[in-house]
Short mmCIF file of C-alpha atoms in Angstrom, two decimals:
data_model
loop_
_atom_site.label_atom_id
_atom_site.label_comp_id
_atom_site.label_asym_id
_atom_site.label_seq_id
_atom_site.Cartn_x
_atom_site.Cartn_y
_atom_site.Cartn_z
CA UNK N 1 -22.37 -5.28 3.63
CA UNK N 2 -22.22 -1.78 2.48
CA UNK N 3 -21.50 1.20 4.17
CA UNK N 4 -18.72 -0.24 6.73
CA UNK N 5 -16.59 3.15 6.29
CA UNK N 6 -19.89 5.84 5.85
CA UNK N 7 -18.44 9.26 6.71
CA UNK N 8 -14.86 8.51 7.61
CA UNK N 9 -12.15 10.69 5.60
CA UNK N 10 -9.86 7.99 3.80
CA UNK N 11 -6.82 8.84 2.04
CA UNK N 12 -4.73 6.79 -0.15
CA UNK N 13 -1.64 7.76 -1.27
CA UNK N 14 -0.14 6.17 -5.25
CA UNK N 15 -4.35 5.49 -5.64
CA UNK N 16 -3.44 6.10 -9.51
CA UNK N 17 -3.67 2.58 -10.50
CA UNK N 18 -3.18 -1.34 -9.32
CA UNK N 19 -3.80 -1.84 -5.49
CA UNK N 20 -4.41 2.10 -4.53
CA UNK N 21 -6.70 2.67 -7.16
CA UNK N 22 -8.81 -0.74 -6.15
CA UNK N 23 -8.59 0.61 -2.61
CA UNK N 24 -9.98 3.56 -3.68
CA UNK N 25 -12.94 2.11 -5.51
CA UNK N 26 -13.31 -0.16 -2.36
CA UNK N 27 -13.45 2.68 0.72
CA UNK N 28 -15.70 4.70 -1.48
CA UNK N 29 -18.27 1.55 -2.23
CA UNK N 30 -18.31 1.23 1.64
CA UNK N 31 -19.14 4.98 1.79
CA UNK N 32 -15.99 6.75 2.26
CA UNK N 33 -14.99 10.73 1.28
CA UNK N 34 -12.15 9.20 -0.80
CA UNK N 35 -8.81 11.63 -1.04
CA UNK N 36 -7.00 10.42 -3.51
CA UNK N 37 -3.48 11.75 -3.36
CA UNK N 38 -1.24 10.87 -6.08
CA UNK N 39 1.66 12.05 -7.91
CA UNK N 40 0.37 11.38 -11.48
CA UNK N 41 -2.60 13.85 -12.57
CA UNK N 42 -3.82 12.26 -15.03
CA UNK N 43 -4.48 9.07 -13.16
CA UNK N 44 -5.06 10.43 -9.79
CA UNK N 45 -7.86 12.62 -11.71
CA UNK N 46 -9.56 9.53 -13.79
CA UNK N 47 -9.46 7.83 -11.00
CA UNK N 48 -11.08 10.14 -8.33
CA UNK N 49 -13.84 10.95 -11.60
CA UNK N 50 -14.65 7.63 -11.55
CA UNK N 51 -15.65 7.28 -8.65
CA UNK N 52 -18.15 10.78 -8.73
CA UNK N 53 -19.42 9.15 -11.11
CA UNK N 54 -20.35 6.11 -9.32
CA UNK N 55 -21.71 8.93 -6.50
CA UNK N 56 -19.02 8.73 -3.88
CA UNK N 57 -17.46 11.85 -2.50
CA UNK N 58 -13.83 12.09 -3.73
CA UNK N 59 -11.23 14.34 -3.59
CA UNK N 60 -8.03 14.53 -5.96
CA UNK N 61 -4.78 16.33 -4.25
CA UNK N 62 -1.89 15.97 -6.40
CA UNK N 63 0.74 14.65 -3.99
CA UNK N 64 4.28 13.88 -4.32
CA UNK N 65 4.45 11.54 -1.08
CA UNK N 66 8.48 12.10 -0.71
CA UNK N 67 7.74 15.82 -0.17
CA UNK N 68 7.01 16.89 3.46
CA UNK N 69 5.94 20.19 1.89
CA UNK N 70 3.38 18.22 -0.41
CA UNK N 71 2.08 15.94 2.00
CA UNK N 72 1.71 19.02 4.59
CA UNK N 73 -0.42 20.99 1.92
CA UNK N 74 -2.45 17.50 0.89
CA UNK N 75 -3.29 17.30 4.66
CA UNK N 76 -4.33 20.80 4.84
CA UNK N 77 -6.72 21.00 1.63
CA UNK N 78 -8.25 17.67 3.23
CA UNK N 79 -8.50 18.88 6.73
CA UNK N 80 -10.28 22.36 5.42
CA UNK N 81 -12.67 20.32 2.54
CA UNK N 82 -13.72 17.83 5.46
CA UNK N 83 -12.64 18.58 8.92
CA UNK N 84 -10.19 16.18 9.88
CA UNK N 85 -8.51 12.78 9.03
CA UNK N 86 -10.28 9.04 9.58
CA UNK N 87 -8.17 7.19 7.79
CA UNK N 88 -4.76 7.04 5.77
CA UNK N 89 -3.42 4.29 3.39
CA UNK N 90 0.18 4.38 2.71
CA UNK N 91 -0.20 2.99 -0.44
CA UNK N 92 2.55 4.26 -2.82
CA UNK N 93 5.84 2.54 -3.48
CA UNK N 94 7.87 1.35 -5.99
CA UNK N 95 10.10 -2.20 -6.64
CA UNK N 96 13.04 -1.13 -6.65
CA UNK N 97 15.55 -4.62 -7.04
CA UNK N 98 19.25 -4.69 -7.71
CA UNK N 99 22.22 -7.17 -7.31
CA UNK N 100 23.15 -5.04 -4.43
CA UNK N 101 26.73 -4.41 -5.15
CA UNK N 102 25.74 -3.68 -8.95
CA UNK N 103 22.94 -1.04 -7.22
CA UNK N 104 23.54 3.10 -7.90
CA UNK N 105 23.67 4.97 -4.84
CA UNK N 106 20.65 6.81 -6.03
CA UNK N 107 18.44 3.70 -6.02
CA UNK N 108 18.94 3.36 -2.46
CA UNK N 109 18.16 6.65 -1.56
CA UNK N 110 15.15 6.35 -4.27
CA UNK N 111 13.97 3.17 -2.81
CA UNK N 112 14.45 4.01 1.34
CA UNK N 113 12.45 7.38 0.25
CA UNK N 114 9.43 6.11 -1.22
CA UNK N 115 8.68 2.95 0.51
CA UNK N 116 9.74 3.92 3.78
CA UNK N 117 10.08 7.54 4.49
CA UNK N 118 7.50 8.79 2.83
CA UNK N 119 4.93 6.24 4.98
CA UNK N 120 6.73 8.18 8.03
CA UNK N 121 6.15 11.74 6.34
CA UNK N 122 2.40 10.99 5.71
CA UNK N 123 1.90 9.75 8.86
CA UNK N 124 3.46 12.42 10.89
CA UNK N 125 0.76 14.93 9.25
CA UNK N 126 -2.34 12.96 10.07
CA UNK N 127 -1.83 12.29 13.40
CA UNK N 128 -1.74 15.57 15.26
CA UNK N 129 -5.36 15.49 13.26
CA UNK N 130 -6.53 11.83 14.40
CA UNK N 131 -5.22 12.29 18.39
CA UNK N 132 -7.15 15.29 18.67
CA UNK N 133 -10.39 13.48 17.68
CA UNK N 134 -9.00 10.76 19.64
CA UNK N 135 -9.36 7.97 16.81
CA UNK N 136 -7.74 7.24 13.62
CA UNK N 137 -6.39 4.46 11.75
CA UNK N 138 -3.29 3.84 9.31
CA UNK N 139 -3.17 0.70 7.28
CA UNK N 140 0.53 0.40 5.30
CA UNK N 141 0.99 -1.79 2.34
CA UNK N 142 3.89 -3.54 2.89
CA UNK N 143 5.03 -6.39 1.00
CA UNK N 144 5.83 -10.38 1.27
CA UNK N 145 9.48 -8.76 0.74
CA UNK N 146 9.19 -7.76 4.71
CA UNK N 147 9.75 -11.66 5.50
CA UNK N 148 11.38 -13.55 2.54
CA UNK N 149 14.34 -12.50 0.65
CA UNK N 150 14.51 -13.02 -2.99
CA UNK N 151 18.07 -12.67 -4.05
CA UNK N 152 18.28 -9.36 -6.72
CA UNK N 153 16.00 -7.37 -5.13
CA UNK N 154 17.50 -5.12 -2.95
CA UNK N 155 16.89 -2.90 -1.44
CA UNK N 156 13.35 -3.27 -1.56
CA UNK N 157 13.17 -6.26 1.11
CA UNK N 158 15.18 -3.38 3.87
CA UNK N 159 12.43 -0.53 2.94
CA UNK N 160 9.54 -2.84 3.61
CA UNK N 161 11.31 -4.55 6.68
CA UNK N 162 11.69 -1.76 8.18
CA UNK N 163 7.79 -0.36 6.79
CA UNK N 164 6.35 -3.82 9.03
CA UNK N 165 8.53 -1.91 12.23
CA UNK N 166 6.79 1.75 11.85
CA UNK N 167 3.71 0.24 11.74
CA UNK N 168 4.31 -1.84 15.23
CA UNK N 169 6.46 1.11 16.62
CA UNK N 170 3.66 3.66 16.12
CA UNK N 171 0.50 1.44 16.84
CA UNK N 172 1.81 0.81 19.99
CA UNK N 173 2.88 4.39 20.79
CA UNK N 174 -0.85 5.49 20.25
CA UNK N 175 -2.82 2.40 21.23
CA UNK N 176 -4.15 4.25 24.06
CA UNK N 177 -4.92 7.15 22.23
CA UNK N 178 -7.34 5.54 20.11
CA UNK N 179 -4.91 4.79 17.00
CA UNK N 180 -4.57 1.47 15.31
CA UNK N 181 -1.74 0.77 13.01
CA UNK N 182 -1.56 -2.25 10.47
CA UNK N 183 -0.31 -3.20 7.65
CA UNK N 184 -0.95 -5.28 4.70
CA UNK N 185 1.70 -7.20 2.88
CA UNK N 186 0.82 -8.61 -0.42
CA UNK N 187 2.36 -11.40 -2.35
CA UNK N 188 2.64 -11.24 -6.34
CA UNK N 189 -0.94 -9.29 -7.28
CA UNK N 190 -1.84 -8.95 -10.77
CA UNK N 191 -1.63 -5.47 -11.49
CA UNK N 192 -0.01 -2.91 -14.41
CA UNK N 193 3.63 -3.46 -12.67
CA UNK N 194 3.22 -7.54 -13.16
CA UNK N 195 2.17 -7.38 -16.62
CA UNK N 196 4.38 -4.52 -17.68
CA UNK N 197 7.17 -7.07 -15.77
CA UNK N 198 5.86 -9.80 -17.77
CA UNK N 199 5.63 -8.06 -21.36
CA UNK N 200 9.48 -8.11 -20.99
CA UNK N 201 9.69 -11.52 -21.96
CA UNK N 202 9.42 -13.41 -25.06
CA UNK N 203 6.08 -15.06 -23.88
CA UNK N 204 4.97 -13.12 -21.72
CA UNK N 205 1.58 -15.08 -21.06
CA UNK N 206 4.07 -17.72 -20.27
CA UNK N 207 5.91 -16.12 -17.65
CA UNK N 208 2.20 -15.48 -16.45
CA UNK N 209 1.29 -18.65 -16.05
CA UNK N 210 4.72 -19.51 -14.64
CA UNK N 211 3.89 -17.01 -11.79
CA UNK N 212 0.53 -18.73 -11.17
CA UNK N 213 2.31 -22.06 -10.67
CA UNK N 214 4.19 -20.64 -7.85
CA UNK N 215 1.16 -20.41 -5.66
CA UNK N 216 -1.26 -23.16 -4.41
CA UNK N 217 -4.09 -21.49 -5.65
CA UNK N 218 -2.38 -21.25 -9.46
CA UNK N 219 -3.09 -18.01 -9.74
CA UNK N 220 -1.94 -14.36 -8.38
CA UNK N 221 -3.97 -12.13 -6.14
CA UNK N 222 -6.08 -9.62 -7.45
CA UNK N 223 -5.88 -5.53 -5.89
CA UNK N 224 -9.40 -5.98 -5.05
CA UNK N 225 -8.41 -8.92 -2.76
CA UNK N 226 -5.84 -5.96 -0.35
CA UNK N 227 -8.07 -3.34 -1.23
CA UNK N 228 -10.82 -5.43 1.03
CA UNK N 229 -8.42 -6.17 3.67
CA UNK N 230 -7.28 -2.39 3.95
CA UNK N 231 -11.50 -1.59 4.50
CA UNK N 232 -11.18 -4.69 7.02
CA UNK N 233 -8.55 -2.94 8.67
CA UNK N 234 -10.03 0.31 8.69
CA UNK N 235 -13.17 -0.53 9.69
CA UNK N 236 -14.94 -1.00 13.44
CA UNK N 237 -15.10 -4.43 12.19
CA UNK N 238 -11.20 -4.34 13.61
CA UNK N 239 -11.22 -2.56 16.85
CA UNK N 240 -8.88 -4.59 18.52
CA UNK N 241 -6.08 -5.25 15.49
CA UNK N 242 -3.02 -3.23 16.03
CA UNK N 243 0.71 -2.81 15.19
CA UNK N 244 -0.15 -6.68 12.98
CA UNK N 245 0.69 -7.73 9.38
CA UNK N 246 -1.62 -9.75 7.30
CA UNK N 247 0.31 -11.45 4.64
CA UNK N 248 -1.79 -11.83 1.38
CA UNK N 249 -0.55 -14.43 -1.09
CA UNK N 250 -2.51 -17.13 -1.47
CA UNK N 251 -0.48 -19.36 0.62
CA UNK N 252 2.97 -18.95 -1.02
CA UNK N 253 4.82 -17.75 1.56
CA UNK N 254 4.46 -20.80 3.80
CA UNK N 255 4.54 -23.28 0.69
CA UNK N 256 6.63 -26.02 1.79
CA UNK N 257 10.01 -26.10 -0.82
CA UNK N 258 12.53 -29.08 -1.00
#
């Protein structure tokens, strides 16, 4: 069914590549104006030409999403260009895992930065924009991380933890005000960050298959597969899903382990 987001204004933040990119190709299939505001230019531009070529309106703002001043201008440019704010996909992040005693004190402030704060800083700017119109959503991509702990990845599990309570704390706060806040939290998804992860090992199409044994599916989740739930989410297909989680990983997470 096409067309399930004609007209809205979608951003996605880190929609350079794996998940946001996919995202990005999804909400503009379904008939989006796709902002695509990432920090790379040279991805964040392929990726928005791509899709004017495929004859979706798109929009590149280069974006660092830790800088309130960035994310203030983004916003602006977007606002001017279209008129307001529909949607926004906190999409960018980065693993960050340590041992945590063996972690630099830069890697927590690296990590708490761009997986948490900067969800809060984009948020902050769209919705002055979405409560005047009086509807908006905000779909976060959170992470399996949020519920199980894998030892030597700190302090990536805390970031997203605490990711899964912004989005409850602020889709209650605006229920009433026509605001719906999710979030998404995929499993192990095979994009550029799983093979590059993978390529570090002697056989690395080993350590591939390795990670598809893990699931009950044996195999990984694809970007496509949370770029649909995001449209889902943002959709009027989910009027009455707020402040939830939807955990994407095949099944893993509640895989039964002796």
């Amino acid at each position: 069914m096409a067309g399930r987001l004609e007209g809205k204004i979608a951003i996605i933040t880190g929609a350079g590549q794996g998940i946001g990119a996919a995202t990005a190709r999804a909400f503009a299939a379904q008939g989006a104006i796709t902002v695509v505001a990432e920090k790379n230019a040279t991805t964040g531009a392929a990726i928005t030409q791509s899709l004017r070529d495929a004859g979706a309106a798109a929009l590149f703002v280069e974006t660092d999403v830790t800088s309130k001043s960035a994310v203030a201008g983004m916003v602006d440019e977007v606002i001017k260009a279209y008129g307001g704010v529909d949607i926004l996909v906190n999409n960018a992040g980065a693993n960050v895992f340590h041992e945590p005693l063996a972690m630099p004190d830069d890697e927590w402030e690296r990590c708490l930065k761009l997986d948490l704060e900067a969800a809060w800083i984009c948020a902050k700017a769209v919705l002055p924009t979405m409560l005047a119109k009086g509807a908006g959503t905000i779909v976060n991509i959170a992470s399996c991380h949020a519920f199980k702990i894998i030892p030597h990845t700190f302090p990536y599990p805390v970031a997203k933890h605490a990711l899964v309570g912004l989005t409850r704390s602020l889709g209650i706060e605006y229920a009433a005000r026509g605001i719906r806040v999710n979030a998404i939290a995929p499993g192990y998804i095979e994009t550029p960050i799983a093979q590059a992860y993978w390529d570090t090992f002697a056989d690395p199409d080993a350590e591939r298959r390795r990670a598809y044994d893990l699931h009950p599916p044996k195999r990984i989740g694809r970007p496509e597969e949370v770029a649909m739930t995001a449209v889902f989410l943002a959709s009027d297909e989910a009027p009455f899903i707020n402040a939830e989680t939807i955990t994407i990983d095949g099944g893993r997470s509640v895989l039964y382990h002796d």
